[in-house]
mmCIF file of C-alpha atoms in Angstrom:
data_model
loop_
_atom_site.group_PDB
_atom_site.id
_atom_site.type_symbol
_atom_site.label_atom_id
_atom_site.label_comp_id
_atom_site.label_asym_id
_atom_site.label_seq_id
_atom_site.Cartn_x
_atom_site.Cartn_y
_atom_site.Cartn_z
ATOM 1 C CA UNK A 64 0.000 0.000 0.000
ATOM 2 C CA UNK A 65 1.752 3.268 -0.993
ATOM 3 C CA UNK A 66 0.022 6.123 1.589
ATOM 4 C CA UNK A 67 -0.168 9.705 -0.146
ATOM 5 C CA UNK A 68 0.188 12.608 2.043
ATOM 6 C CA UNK A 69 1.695 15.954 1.787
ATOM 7 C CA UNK A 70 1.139 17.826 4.807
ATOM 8 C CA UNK A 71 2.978 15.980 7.571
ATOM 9 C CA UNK A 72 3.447 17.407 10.877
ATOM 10 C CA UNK A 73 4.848 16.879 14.502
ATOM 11 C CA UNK A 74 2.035 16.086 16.533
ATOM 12 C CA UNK A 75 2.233 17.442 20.667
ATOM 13 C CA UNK A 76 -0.132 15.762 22.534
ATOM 14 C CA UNK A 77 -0.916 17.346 26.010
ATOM 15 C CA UNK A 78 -2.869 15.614 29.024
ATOM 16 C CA UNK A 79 -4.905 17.256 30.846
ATOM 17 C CA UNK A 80 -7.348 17.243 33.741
ATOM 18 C CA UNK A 81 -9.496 19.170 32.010
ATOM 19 C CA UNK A 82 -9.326 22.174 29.157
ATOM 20 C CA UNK A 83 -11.150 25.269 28.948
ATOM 21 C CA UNK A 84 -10.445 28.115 26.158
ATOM 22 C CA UNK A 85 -9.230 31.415 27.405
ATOM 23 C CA UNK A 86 -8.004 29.499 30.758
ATOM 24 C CA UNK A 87 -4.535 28.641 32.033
ATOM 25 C CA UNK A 88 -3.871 24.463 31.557
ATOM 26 C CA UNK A 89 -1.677 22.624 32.843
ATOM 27 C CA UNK A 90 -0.830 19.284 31.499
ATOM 28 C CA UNK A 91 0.807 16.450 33.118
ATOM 29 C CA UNK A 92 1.835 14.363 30.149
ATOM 30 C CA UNK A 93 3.445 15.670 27.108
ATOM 31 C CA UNK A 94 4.558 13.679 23.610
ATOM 32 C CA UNK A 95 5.720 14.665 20.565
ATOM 33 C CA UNK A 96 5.610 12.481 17.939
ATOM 34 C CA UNK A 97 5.541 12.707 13.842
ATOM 35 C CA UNK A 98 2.096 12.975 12.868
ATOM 36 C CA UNK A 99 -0.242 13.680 10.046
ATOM 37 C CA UNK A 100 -2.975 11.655 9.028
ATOM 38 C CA UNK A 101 -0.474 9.269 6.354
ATOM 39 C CA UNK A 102 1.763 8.783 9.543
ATOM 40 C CA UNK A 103 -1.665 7.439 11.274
ATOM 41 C CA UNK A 104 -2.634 5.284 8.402
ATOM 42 C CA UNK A 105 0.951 3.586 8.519
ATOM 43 C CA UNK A 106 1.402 3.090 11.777
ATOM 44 C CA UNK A 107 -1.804 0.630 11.733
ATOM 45 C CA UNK A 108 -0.471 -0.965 8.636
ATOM 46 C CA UNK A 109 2.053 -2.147 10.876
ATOM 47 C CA UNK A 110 0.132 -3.074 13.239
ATOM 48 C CA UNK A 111 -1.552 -5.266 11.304
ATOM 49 C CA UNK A 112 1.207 -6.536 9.865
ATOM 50 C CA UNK A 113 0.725 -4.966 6.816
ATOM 51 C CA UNK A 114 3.721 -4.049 4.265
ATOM 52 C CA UNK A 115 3.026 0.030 3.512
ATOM 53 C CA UNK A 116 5.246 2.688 2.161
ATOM 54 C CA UNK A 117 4.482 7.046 3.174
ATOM 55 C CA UNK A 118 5.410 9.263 0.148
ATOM 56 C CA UNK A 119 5.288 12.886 1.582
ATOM 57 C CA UNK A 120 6.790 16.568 0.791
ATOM 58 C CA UNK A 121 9.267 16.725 3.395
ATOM 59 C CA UNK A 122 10.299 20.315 4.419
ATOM 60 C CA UNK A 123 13.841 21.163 4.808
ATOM 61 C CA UNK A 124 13.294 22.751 8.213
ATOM 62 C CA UNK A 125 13.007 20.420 10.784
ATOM 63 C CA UNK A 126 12.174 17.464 8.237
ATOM 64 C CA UNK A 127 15.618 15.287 9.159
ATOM 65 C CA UNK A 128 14.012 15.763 12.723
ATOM 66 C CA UNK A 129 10.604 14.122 11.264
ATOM 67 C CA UNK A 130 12.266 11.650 8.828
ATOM 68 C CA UNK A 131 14.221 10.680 12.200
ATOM 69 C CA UNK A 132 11.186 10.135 13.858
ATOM 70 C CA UNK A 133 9.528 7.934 11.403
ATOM 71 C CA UNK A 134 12.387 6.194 10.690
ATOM 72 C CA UNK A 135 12.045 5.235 14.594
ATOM 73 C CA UNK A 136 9.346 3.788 14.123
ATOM 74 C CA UNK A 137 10.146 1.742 10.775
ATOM 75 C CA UNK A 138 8.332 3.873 8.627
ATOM 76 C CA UNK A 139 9.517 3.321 5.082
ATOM 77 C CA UNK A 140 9.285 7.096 3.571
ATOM 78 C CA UNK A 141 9.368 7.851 -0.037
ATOM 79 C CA UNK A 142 10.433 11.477 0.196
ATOM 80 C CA UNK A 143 10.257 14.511 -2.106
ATOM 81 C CA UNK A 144 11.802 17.223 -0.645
ATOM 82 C CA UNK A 145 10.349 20.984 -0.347
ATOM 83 C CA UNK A 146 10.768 24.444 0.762
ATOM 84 C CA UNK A 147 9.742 25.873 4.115
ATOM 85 C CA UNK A 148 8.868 24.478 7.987
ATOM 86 C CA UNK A 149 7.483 20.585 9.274
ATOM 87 C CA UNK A 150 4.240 22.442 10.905
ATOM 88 C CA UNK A 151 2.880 21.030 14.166
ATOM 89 C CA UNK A 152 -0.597 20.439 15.741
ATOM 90 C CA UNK A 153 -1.247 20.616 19.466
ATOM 91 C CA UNK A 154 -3.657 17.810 20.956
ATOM 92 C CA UNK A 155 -5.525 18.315 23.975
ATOM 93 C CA UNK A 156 -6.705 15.483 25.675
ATOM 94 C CA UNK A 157 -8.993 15.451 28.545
ATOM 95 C CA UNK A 158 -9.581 12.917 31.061
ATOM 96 C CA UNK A 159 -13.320 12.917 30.051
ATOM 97 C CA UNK A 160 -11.868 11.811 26.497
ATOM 98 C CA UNK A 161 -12.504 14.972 25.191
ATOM 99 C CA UNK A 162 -10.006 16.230 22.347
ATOM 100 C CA UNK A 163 -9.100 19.557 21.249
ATOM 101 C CA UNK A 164 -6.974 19.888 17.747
ATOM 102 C CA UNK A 165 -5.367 22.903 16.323
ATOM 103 C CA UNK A 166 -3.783 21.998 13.171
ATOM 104 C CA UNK A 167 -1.637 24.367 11.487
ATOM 105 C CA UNK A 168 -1.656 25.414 8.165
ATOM 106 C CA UNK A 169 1.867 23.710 6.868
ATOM 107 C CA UNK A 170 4.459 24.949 4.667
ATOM 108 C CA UNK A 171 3.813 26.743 1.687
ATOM 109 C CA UNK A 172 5.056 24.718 -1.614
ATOM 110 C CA UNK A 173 3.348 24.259 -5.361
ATOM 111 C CA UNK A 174 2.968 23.043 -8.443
ATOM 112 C CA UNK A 175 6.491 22.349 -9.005
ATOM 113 C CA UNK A 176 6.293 20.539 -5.772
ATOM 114 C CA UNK A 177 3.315 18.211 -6.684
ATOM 115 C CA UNK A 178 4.879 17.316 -10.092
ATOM 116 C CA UNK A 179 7.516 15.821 -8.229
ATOM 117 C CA UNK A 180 5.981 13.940 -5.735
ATOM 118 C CA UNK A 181 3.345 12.411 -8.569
ATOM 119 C CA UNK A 182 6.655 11.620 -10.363
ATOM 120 C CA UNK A 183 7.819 9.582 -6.919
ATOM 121 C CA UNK A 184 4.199 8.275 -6.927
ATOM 122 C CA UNK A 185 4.606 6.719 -10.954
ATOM 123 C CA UNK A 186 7.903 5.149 -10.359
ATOM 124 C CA UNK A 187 6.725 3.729 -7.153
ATOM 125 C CA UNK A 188 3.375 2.400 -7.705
ATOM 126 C CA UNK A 189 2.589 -1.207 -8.963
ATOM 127 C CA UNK A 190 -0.723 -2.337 -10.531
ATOM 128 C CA UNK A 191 -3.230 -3.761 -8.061
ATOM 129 C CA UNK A 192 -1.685 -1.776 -4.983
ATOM 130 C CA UNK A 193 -3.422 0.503 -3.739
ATOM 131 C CA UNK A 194 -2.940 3.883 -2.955
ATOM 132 C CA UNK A 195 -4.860 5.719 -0.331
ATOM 133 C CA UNK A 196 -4.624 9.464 -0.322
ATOM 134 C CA UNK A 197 -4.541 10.761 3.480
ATOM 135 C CA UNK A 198 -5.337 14.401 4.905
ATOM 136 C CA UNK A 199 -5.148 17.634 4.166
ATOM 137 C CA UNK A 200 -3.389 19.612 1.387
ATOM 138 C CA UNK A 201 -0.526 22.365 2.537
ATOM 139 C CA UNK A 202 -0.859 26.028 1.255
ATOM 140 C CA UNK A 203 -0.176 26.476 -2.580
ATOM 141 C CA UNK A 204 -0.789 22.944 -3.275
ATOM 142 C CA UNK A 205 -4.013 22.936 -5.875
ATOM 143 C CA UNK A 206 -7.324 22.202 -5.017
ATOM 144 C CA UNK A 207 -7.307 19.050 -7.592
ATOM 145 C CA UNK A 208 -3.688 17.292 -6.283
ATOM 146 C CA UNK A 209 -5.659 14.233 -4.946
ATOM 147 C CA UNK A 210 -7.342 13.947 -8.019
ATOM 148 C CA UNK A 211 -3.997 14.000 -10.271
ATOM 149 C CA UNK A 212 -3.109 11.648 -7.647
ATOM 150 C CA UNK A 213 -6.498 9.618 -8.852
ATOM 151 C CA UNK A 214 -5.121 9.872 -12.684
ATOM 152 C CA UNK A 215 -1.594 8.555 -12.076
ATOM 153 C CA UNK A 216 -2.761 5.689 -9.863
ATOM 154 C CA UNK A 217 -5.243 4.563 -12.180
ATOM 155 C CA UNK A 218 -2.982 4.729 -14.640
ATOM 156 C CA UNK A 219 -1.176 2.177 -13.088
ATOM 157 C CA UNK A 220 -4.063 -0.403 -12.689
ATOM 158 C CA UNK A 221 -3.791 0.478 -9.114
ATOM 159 C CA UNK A 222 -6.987 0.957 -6.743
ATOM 160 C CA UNK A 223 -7.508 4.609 -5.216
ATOM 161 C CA UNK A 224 -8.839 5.308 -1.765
ATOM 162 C CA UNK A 225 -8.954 9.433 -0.740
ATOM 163 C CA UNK A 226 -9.461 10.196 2.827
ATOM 164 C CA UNK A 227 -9.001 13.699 2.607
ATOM 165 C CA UNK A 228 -11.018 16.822 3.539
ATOM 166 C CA UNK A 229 -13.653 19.523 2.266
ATOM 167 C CA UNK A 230 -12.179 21.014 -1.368
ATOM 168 C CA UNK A 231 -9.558 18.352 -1.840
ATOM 169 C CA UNK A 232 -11.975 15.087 -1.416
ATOM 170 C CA UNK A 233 -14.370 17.517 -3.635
ATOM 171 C CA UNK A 234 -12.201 17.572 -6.213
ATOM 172 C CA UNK A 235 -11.180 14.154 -6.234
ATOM 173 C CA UNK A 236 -14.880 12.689 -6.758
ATOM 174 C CA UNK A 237 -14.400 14.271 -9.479
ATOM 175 C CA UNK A 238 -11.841 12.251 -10.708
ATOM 176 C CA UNK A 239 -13.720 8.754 -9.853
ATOM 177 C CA UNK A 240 -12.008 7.444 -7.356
ATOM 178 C CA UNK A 241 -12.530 3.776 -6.809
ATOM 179 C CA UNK A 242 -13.442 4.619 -3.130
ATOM 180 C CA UNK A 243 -13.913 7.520 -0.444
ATOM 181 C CA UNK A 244 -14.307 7.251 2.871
ATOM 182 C CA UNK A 245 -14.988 10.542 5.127
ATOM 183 C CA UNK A 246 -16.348 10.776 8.161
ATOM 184 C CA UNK A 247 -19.916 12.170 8.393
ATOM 185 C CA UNK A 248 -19.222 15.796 8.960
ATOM 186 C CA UNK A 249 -16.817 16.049 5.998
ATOM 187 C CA UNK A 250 -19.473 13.882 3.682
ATOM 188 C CA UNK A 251 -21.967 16.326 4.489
ATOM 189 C CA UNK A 252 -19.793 19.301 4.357
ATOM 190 C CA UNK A 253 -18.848 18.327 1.098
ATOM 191 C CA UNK A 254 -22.721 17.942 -0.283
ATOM 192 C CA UNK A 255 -23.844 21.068 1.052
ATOM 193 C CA UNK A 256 -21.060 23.238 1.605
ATOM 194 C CA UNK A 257 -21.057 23.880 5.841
ATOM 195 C CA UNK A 258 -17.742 24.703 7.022
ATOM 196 C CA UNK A 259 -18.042 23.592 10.758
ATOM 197 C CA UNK A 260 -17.808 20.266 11.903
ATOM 198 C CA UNK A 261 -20.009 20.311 15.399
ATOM 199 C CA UNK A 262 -20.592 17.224 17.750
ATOM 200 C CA UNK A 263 -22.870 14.811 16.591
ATOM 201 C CA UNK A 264 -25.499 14.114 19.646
ATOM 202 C CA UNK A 265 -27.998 12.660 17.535
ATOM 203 C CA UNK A 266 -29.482 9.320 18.008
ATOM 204 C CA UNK A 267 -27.821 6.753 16.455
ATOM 205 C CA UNK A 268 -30.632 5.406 13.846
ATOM 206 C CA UNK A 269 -30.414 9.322 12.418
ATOM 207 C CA UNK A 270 -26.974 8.921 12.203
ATOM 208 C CA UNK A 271 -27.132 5.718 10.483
ATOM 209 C CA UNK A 272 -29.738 7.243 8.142
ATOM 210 C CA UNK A 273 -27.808 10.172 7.521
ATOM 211 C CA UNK A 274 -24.838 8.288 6.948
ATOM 212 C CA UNK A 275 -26.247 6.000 4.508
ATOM 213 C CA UNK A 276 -27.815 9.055 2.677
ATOM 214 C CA UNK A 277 -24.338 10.858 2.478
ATOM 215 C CA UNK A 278 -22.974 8.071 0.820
ATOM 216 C CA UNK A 279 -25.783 7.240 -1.700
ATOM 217 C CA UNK A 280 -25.051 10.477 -2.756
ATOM 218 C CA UNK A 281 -21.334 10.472 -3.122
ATOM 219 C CA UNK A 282 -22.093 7.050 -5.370
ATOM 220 C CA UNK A 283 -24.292 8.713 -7.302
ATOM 221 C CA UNK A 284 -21.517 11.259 -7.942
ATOM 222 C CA UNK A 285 -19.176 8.946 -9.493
ATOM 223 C CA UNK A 286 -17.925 7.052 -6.568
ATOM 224 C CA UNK A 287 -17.871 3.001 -7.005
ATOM 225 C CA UNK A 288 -17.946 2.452 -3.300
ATOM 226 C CA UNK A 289 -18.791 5.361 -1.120
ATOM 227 C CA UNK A 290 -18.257 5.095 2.725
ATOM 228 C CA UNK A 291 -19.311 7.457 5.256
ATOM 229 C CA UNK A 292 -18.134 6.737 9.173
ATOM 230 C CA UNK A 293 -19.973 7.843 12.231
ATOM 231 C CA UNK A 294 -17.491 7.754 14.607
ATOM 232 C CA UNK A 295 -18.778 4.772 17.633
ATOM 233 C CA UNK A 296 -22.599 4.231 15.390
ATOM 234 C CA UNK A 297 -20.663 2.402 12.524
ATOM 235 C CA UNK A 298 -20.393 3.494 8.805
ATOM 236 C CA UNK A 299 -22.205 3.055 5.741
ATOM 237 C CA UNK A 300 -21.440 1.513 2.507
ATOM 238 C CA UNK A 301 -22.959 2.259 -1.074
ATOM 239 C CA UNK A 302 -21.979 0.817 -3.963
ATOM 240 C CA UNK A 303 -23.514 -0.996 -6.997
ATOM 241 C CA UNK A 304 -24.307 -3.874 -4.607
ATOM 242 C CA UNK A 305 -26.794 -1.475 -2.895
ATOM 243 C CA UNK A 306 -26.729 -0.140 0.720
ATOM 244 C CA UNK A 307 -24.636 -1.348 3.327
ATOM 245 C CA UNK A 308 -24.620 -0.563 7.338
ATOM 246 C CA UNK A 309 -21.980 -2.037 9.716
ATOM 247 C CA UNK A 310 -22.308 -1.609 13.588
ATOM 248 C CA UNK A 311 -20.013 -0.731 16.123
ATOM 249 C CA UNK A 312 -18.800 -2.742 18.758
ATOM 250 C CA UNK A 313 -19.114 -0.269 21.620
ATOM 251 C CA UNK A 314 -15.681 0.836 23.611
ATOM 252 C CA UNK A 315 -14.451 2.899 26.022
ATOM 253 C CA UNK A 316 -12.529 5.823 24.609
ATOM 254 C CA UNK A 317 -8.949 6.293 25.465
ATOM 255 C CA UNK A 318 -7.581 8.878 22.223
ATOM 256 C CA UNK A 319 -10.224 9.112 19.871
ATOM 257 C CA UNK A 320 -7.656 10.952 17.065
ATOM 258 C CA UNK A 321 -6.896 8.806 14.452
ATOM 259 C CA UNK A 322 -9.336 6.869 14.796
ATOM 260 C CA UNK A 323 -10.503 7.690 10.697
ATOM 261 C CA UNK A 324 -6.876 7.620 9.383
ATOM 262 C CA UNK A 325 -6.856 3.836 11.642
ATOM 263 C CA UNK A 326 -10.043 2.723 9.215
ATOM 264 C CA UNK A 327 -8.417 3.611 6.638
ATOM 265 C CA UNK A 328 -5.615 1.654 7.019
ATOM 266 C CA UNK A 329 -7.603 -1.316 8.237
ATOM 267 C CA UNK A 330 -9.265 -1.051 4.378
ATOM 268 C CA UNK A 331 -6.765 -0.649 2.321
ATOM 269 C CA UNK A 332 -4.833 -3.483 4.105
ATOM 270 C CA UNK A 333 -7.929 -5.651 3.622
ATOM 271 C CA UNK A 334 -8.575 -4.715 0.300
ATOM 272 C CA UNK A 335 -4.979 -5.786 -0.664
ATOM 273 C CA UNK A 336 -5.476 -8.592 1.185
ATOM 274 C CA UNK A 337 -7.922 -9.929 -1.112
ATOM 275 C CA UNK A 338 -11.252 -8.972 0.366
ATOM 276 C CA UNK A 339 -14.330 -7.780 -0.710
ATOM 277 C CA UNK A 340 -15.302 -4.014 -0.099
ATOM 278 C CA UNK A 341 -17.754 -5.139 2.631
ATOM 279 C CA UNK A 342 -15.884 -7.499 4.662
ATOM 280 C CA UNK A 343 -12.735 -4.453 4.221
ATOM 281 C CA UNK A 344 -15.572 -1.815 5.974
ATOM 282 C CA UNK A 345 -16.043 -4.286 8.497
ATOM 283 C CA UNK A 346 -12.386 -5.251 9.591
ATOM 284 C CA UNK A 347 -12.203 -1.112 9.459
ATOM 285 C CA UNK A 348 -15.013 -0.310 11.879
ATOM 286 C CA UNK A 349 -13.273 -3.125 14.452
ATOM 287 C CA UNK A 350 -9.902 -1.485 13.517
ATOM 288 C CA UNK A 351 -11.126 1.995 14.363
ATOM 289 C CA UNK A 352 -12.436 0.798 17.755
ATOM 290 C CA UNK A 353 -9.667 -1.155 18.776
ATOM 291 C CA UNK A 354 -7.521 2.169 17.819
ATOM 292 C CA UNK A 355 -9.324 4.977 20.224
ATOM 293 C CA UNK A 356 -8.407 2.216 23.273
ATOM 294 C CA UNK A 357 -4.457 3.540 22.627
ATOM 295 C CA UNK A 358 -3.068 6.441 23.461
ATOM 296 C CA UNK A 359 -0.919 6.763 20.985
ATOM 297 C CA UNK A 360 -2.924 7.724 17.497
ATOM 298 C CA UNK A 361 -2.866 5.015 15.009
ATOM 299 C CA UNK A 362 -1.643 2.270 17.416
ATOM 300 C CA UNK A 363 -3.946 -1.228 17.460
ATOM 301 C CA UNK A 364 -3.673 -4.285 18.890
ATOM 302 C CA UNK A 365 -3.937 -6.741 16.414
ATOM 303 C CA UNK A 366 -5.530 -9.234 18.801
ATOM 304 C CA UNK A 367 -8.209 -6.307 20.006
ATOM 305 C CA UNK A 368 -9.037 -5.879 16.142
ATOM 306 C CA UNK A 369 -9.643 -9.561 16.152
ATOM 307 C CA UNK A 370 -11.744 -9.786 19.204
ATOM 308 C CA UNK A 371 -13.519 -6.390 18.188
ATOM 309 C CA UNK A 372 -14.568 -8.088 14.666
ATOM 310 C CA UNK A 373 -17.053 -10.272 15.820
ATOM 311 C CA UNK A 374 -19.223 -7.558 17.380
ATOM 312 C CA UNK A 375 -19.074 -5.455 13.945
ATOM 313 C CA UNK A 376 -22.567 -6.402 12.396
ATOM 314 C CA UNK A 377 -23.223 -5.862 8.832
ATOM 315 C CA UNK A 378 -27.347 -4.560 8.230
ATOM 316 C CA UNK A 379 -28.318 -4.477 4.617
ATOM 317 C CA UNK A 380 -30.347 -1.301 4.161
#
């Protein structure tokens, strides 16, 4: 699996009793770690026991600091390097479970910097692999770089996944993707343009409807398989099979971050592993849940994942 993202980061993760804005916190934990969504995704490849390679624009600032950290972790990086500063993003985390994220923007780069990195993507990609584009796009980078990501990969015979967010997952429907898979807020962010991602107190058979809506739509956009996660409800799955829904095994929520960029993983893996797009959703959803019990983001336990599995229930729709 070859994991596309350009926007990696140094995640600091902060502990706290409990965070209020405006207030003086004080945490009793601190880690910093190499982070970004692709970093998630590959660290559950891992896990799984999964082979998967990160191609990234690495900045010159700081980025031996970042390939040093990934490379502690056995991260195999295919890296195209770039102008400018690694960015960070502080996590707050609450005892109540309770996260707080403020991502920054990244360092500016451009077109001269995406031809490059597809170039890295064309001599590295193999037909049948797939290649799952993960999180957000850095400043200067176009609006459409997943989807030229979507037209060398296919190119290649290889199978394209895009996990990324608001005008760069727009963009790349419109390339036909053979699957998306954003969470709820982003699905329905993307069909009708709201900006703000709020929490999501509804019952869980709305969310399941509104899930399973979300992604009938993004099929009927172009998508061949279209999945939309609710976070613990589950996620839905449309494709020209019909409509899928896939419970959650209920957990108790140690570091929900990552959690997405963990189901990801979990479907590419499966995917390459040589199963069908339904059974992939469902080793996802008991990959997600097994990855909020770990502190670190996208950690699992491949023996949780296992255990998880048999409470993930697939409901035709």
């Amino acid at each position: 699996m070859l994991v596309v993202t350009p926007n990696p980061c140094f995640d600091r993760t902060l502990w706290v009793d409990h965070f209020e804005a405006g207030a003086v916190a004080r945490p009793y934990r601190v880690a910093v770690t190499a982070g970004g969504k692709g970093v998630n995704v590959l660290r559950t490849a891992l896990d799984l026991g999964h082979a998967a390679r990160l191609v990234l624009l690495l900045p010159r600032e700081e980025g031996a600091e970042l390939a040093g950290l990934l490379a502690d972790e056995g991260i195999e990086v295919l890296d195209v390097p770039a102008e400018g500063r690694v960015r960070s993003a502080t996590i707050v985390l609450e005892d109540s479970g309770r996260a707080s994220v403020l991502n920054e923007p990244g360092a500016c780069v451009g077109e001269a910097d995406l031809d490059r990195l597809l170039e890295r993507l064309t001599t590295a990609v193999s037909p049948g692999e797939v290649v799952l584009c993960s999180g957000s796009l850095p400043p200067g980078l176009p609006d459409d770089a997943y989807g030229r990501v979507v037209d060398v990969a296919r190119s290649a015979e290889a199978v394209v996944v895009v996990d990324g967010a608001r005008t760069a997952l727009a963009r790349a429907v419109e390339h036909g993707p053979d699957v998306v898979c954003p969470n709820l807020h982003e699905a329905e962010g993307l069909l009708s343009g709201a900006v703000l991602e709020p929490a999501d107190d509804a019952p869980p058979a709305q969310v399941r409807d509104r899930a399973l809506a979300a992604a009938a739509r993004l099929h009927g956009e172009g998508v061949a398989h279209a999945i939309v996660t609710a976070g613990g409800a589950g996620a839905a799955l449309v494709d020209g099979e019909g409509e899928r829904w896939f419970d959650a095994h209920r957990v108790d929520v140690v570091n929900p971050i990552g959690a997405g960029d963990s189901f990801a993983s979990a479907l590419g893996a499966a995917h390459e592993s040589g199963h069908g797009w339904p059974e992939a959703v469902r080793r996802a959803v008991a990959t997600a849940g097994a990855a909020v019990q770990t502190p670190t983001a996208g950690r699992v336990d491949a023996g949780h994942v296992e255990a998880l599995l048999a409470g993930v229930e697939e409901v035709a729709s």
